[in-house]
mmCIF file of C-alpha atoms in Angstrom:
data_model
loop_
_atom_site.group_PDB
_atom_site.id
_atom_site.type_symbol
_atom_site.label_atom_id
_atom_site.label_comp_id
_atom_site.label_asym_id
_atom_site.label_seq_id
_atom_site.Cartn_x
_atom_site.Cartn_y
_atom_site.Cartn_z
ATOM 1 C CA UNK A 64 -7.275 -11.361 -2.732
ATOM 2 C CA UNK A 65 -3.796 -12.280 -2.241
ATOM 3 C CA UNK A 66 -3.806 -10.142 0.691
ATOM 4 C CA UNK A 67 -6.169 -12.499 2.287
ATOM 5 C CA UNK A 68 -4.095 -15.872 1.619
ATOM 6 C CA UNK A 69 -1.190 -14.606 3.255
ATOM 7 C CA UNK A 70 -3.062 -13.271 6.352
ATOM 8 C CA UNK A 71 -4.294 -16.565 6.629
ATOM 9 C CA UNK A 72 -1.171 -18.103 6.195
ATOM 10 C CA UNK A 73 0.289 -15.864 8.761
ATOM 11 C CA UNK A 74 -2.324 -17.175 11.470
ATOM 12 C CA UNK A 75 -1.305 -20.539 10.341
ATOM 13 C CA UNK A 76 -4.581 -21.333 8.910
ATOM 14 C CA UNK A 77 -3.309 -24.207 6.144
ATOM 15 C CA UNK A 78 -5.579 -23.431 3.182
ATOM 16 C CA UNK A 79 -5.788 -25.460 0.186
ATOM 17 C CA UNK A 80 -6.357 -24.084 -3.478
ATOM 18 C CA UNK A 81 -9.832 -25.428 -3.196
ATOM 19 C CA UNK A 82 -10.906 -23.958 0.368
ATOM 20 C CA UNK A 83 -9.309 -20.762 -0.660
ATOM 21 C CA UNK A 84 -11.632 -20.362 -3.453
ATOM 22 C CA UNK A 85 -14.678 -21.126 -1.442
ATOM 23 C CA UNK A 86 -13.319 -18.420 0.949
ATOM 24 C CA UNK A 87 -11.942 -15.834 -1.513
ATOM 25 C CA UNK A 88 -15.234 -16.112 -3.787
ATOM 26 C CA UNK A 89 -17.197 -14.572 -0.467
ATOM 27 C CA UNK A 90 -14.629 -11.864 0.506
ATOM 28 C CA UNK A 91 -15.623 -8.509 -1.091
ATOM 29 C CA UNK A 92 -12.711 -5.426 -0.868
ATOM 30 C CA UNK A 93 -14.064 -2.144 0.142
ATOM 31 C CA UNK A 94 -12.171 1.725 0.210
ATOM 32 C CA UNK A 95 -12.994 3.771 3.399
ATOM 33 C CA UNK A 96 -11.716 7.409 3.342
ATOM 34 C CA UNK A 97 -10.433 9.140 6.432
ATOM 35 C CA UNK A 98 -13.113 10.306 9.296
ATOM 36 C CA UNK A 99 -15.511 8.082 7.538
ATOM 37 C CA UNK A 100 -18.037 5.999 9.723
ATOM 38 C CA UNK A 101 -17.527 2.383 8.630
ATOM 39 C CA UNK A 102 -20.369 1.175 11.484
ATOM 40 C CA UNK A 103 -22.304 3.063 13.653
ATOM 41 C CA UNK A 104 -23.333 2.183 16.990
ATOM 42 C CA UNK A 105 -27.206 0.760 16.961
ATOM 43 C CA UNK A 106 -26.098 -1.046 13.511
ATOM 44 C CA UNK A 107 -25.709 -4.518 13.159
ATOM 45 C CA UNK A 108 -22.042 -5.467 12.253
ATOM 46 C CA UNK A 109 -22.507 -7.902 9.185
ATOM 47 C CA UNK A 110 -18.977 -8.459 8.003
ATOM 48 C CA UNK A 111 -16.120 -10.117 9.469
ATOM 49 C CA UNK A 112 -13.635 -7.917 8.349
ATOM 50 C CA UNK A 113 -9.735 -7.390 7.994
ATOM 51 C CA UNK A 114 -7.609 -4.214 7.435
ATOM 52 C CA UNK A 115 -5.460 -4.377 4.702
ATOM 53 C CA UNK A 116 -4.067 -0.738 4.873
ATOM 54 C CA UNK A 117 -4.754 1.926 6.937
ATOM 55 C CA UNK A 118 -6.185 2.194 10.989
ATOM 56 C CA UNK A 119 -9.459 2.642 12.431
ATOM 57 C CA UNK A 120 -10.623 2.993 16.097
ATOM 58 C CA UNK A 121 -13.950 1.339 17.556
ATOM 59 C CA UNK A 122 -15.391 4.200 20.016
ATOM 60 C CA UNK A 123 -18.941 4.717 21.964
ATOM 61 C CA UNK A 124 -19.922 8.098 23.518
ATOM 62 C CA UNK A 125 -20.914 8.380 27.181
ATOM 63 C CA UNK A 126 -21.941 11.563 28.628
ATOM 64 C CA UNK A 127 -21.218 13.356 25.640
ATOM 65 C CA UNK A 128 -17.556 12.202 25.308
ATOM 66 C CA UNK A 129 -16.048 9.880 22.643
ATOM 67 C CA UNK A 130 -14.267 6.785 24.398
ATOM 68 C CA UNK A 131 -11.811 4.835 22.217
ATOM 69 C CA UNK A 132 -12.066 1.062 23.013
ATOM 70 C CA UNK A 133 -9.809 -0.125 20.371
ATOM 71 C CA UNK A 134 -7.240 0.851 17.499
ATOM 72 C CA UNK A 135 -7.152 -1.369 14.757
ATOM 73 C CA UNK A 136 -4.077 -1.710 12.135
ATOM 74 C CA UNK A 137 -3.134 -3.265 9.096
ATOM 75 C CA UNK A 138 -3.360 -7.036 8.777
ATOM 76 C CA UNK A 139 -5.803 -7.127 12.110
ATOM 77 C CA UNK A 140 -9.457 -7.635 12.443
ATOM 78 C CA UNK A 141 -11.836 -4.881 12.086
ATOM 79 C CA UNK A 142 -15.055 -6.140 13.757
ATOM 80 C CA UNK A 143 -17.765 -5.200 16.234
ATOM 81 C CA UNK A 144 -17.597 -8.741 17.065
ATOM 82 C CA UNK A 145 -20.279 -9.086 19.495
ATOM 83 C CA UNK A 146 -22.849 -7.463 17.364
ATOM 84 C CA UNK A 147 -21.533 -9.808 14.303
ATOM 85 C CA UNK A 148 -21.644 -12.971 16.218
ATOM 86 C CA UNK A 149 -25.160 -12.235 18.057
ATOM 87 C CA UNK A 150 -26.619 -10.313 15.176
ATOM 88 C CA UNK A 151 -27.179 -7.793 17.919
ATOM 89 C CA UNK A 152 -26.878 -3.910 17.650
ATOM 90 C CA UNK A 153 -23.291 -2.672 17.641
ATOM 91 C CA UNK A 154 -22.169 -0.660 20.910
ATOM 92 C CA UNK A 155 -19.751 1.006 19.244
ATOM 93 C CA UNK A 156 -18.916 3.157 16.085
ATOM 94 C CA UNK A 157 -16.226 2.073 13.676
ATOM 95 C CA UNK A 158 -14.240 5.341 12.309
ATOM 96 C CA UNK A 159 -11.426 5.313 9.685
ATOM 97 C CA UNK A 160 -8.440 6.943 10.837
ATOM 98 C CA UNK A 161 -6.623 7.113 7.512
ATOM 99 C CA UNK A 162 -7.571 6.230 4.130
ATOM 100 C CA UNK A 163 -8.347 2.390 4.495
ATOM 101 C CA UNK A 164 -8.348 -0.730 2.110
ATOM 102 C CA UNK A 165 -10.671 -3.818 4.020
ATOM 103 C CA UNK A 166 -11.668 -7.317 2.822
ATOM 104 C CA UNK A 167 -14.818 -8.339 4.353
ATOM 105 C CA UNK A 168 -17.184 -11.401 4.248
ATOM 106 C CA UNK A 169 -20.960 -11.342 5.076
ATOM 107 C CA UNK A 170 -21.898 -13.136 8.010
ATOM 108 C CA UNK A 171 -23.944 -15.353 5.863
ATOM 109 C CA UNK A 172 -21.186 -16.427 3.534
ATOM 110 C CA UNK A 173 -19.082 -16.981 6.812
ATOM 111 C CA UNK A 174 -21.646 -19.366 7.836
ATOM 112 C CA UNK A 175 -21.679 -21.117 4.664
ATOM 113 C CA UNK A 176 -17.660 -21.257 4.692
ATOM 114 C CA UNK A 177 -17.995 -22.709 7.885
ATOM 115 C CA UNK A 178 -20.206 -25.507 6.641
ATOM 116 C CA UNK A 179 -18.951 -26.361 3.103
ATOM 117 C CA UNK A 180 -15.077 -26.000 3.628
ATOM 118 C CA UNK A 181 -12.618 -28.306 6.149
ATOM 119 C CA UNK A 182 -10.972 -25.271 7.302
ATOM 120 C CA UNK A 183 -13.855 -23.128 7.781
ATOM 121 C CA UNK A 184 -14.145 -23.724 11.171
ATOM 122 C CA UNK A 185 -10.377 -23.375 11.851
ATOM 123 C CA UNK A 186 -10.822 -20.008 10.548
ATOM 124 C CA UNK A 187 -13.105 -19.235 12.896
ATOM 125 C CA UNK A 188 -11.803 -20.787 15.912
ATOM 126 C CA UNK A 189 -8.593 -18.645 15.299
ATOM 127 C CA UNK A 190 -10.087 -15.802 14.660
ATOM 128 C CA UNK A 191 -12.215 -15.899 18.044
ATOM 129 C CA UNK A 192 -9.005 -16.709 19.624
ATOM 130 C CA UNK A 193 -7.046 -13.784 18.379
ATOM 131 C CA UNK A 194 -9.636 -11.339 19.287
ATOM 132 C CA UNK A 195 -10.065 -12.898 22.724
ATOM 133 C CA UNK A 196 -6.423 -12.851 23.252
ATOM 134 C CA UNK A 197 -6.352 -9.284 22.366
ATOM 135 C CA UNK A 198 -8.705 -8.250 24.610
ATOM 136 C CA UNK A 199 -7.235 -10.302 27.479
ATOM 137 C CA UNK A 200 -3.717 -8.073 26.605
ATOM 138 C CA UNK A 201 -5.811 -4.737 27.505
ATOM 139 C CA UNK A 202 -7.671 -5.890 30.189
ATOM 140 C CA UNK A 203 -4.268 -7.164 32.011
ATOM 141 C CA UNK A 204 -2.538 -3.830 31.174
ATOM 142 C CA UNK A 205 -5.157 -1.818 32.469
ATOM 143 C CA UNK A 206 -5.470 -3.708 36.170
ATOM 144 C CA UNK A 207 -1.458 -4.052 36.491
ATOM 145 C CA UNK A 208 -0.022 -1.218 34.648
ATOM 146 C CA UNK A 209 0.361 2.783 35.268
ATOM 147 C CA UNK A 210 -0.806 4.958 32.627
ATOM 148 C CA UNK A 211 2.839 5.654 32.070
ATOM 149 C CA UNK A 212 3.576 1.856 31.179
ATOM 150 C CA UNK A 213 0.506 1.681 28.792
ATOM 151 C CA UNK A 214 1.733 4.890 27.172
ATOM 152 C CA UNK A 215 5.418 3.418 26.695
ATOM 153 C CA UNK A 216 3.914 -0.070 25.586
ATOM 154 C CA UNK A 217 1.726 1.898 23.099
ATOM 155 C CA UNK A 218 4.533 3.426 22.013
ATOM 156 C CA UNK A 219 6.808 0.584 21.466
ATOM 157 C CA UNK A 220 4.349 -1.672 19.546
ATOM 158 C CA UNK A 221 2.870 1.200 17.420
ATOM 159 C CA UNK A 222 5.081 3.899 17.185
ATOM 160 C CA UNK A 223 3.435 5.551 13.998
ATOM 161 C CA UNK A 224 0.255 5.774 16.079
ATOM 162 C CA UNK A 225 1.268 9.155 17.486
ATOM 163 C CA UNK A 226 1.584 10.340 13.873
ATOM 164 C CA UNK A 227 -1.586 8.995 12.526
ATOM 165 C CA UNK A 228 -4.153 9.822 15.515
ATOM 166 C CA UNK A 229 -5.015 12.561 17.557
ATOM 167 C CA UNK A 230 -3.965 12.328 21.236
ATOM 168 C CA UNK A 231 -7.245 13.027 22.594
ATOM 169 C CA UNK A 232 -8.519 9.392 21.044
ATOM 170 C CA UNK A 233 -5.103 8.100 22.408
ATOM 171 C CA UNK A 234 -6.111 9.484 26.194
ATOM 172 C CA UNK A 235 -9.569 8.043 25.883
ATOM 173 C CA UNK A 236 -7.841 4.665 24.867
ATOM 174 C CA UNK A 237 -5.599 4.512 27.980
ATOM 175 C CA UNK A 238 -8.344 5.451 30.144
ATOM 176 C CA UNK A 239 -6.596 8.908 31.177
ATOM 177 C CA UNK A 240 -7.484 12.908 30.097
ATOM 178 C CA UNK A 241 -5.897 14.356 27.149
ATOM 179 C CA UNK A 242 -4.142 16.352 30.135
ATOM 180 C CA UNK A 243 -2.934 13.672 31.949
ATOM 181 C CA UNK A 244 -1.117 12.094 28.842
ATOM 182 C CA UNK A 245 0.152 15.628 28.186
ATOM 183 C CA UNK A 246 2.000 15.239 31.553
ATOM 184 C CA UNK A 247 3.240 11.759 30.811
ATOM 185 C CA UNK A 248 4.605 13.234 27.603
ATOM 186 C CA UNK A 249 6.574 15.957 29.026
ATOM 187 C CA UNK A 250 7.801 13.483 31.693
ATOM 188 C CA UNK A 251 8.925 10.800 29.318
ATOM 189 C CA UNK A 252 10.608 13.221 26.685
#
């Protein structure tokens, strides 16, 4: 659980030993293998999840095509957040792209942390803020940048992405076809 303590501190959550004990006692460590489905579309996401090691993607299927909506890496939240918060069926699947180590807290346990720990509500607020800012950045990128600019930014922010993840998933994440991604890659190289 030392990973989780460092993760919370990196998010500027001041957590005392007493509050840490309350939170840590409710987290579980899970491991997934590459290509394993962590959450299926239509299931309720019961866990707020943080990635200790590995990478995953969130995707849905539209007209028999997989559309990747998000990649998640080490030290990021891996949750179908609307499903988790609203206790509703997930609109996406979550797939491990590599072997993964995750830390999860069940929805009910997190609600208990909110009620019993002074730092609980801060944890919840900062989690929501982090996910919201990530979503806004992606929206802004789609509306204001060309596919080539988005590709270059993705390469800069996650240089190892292209060794870990098939290009077809990167293309759907960028909102372009694999052929368009290949043309961009040729033009840049």
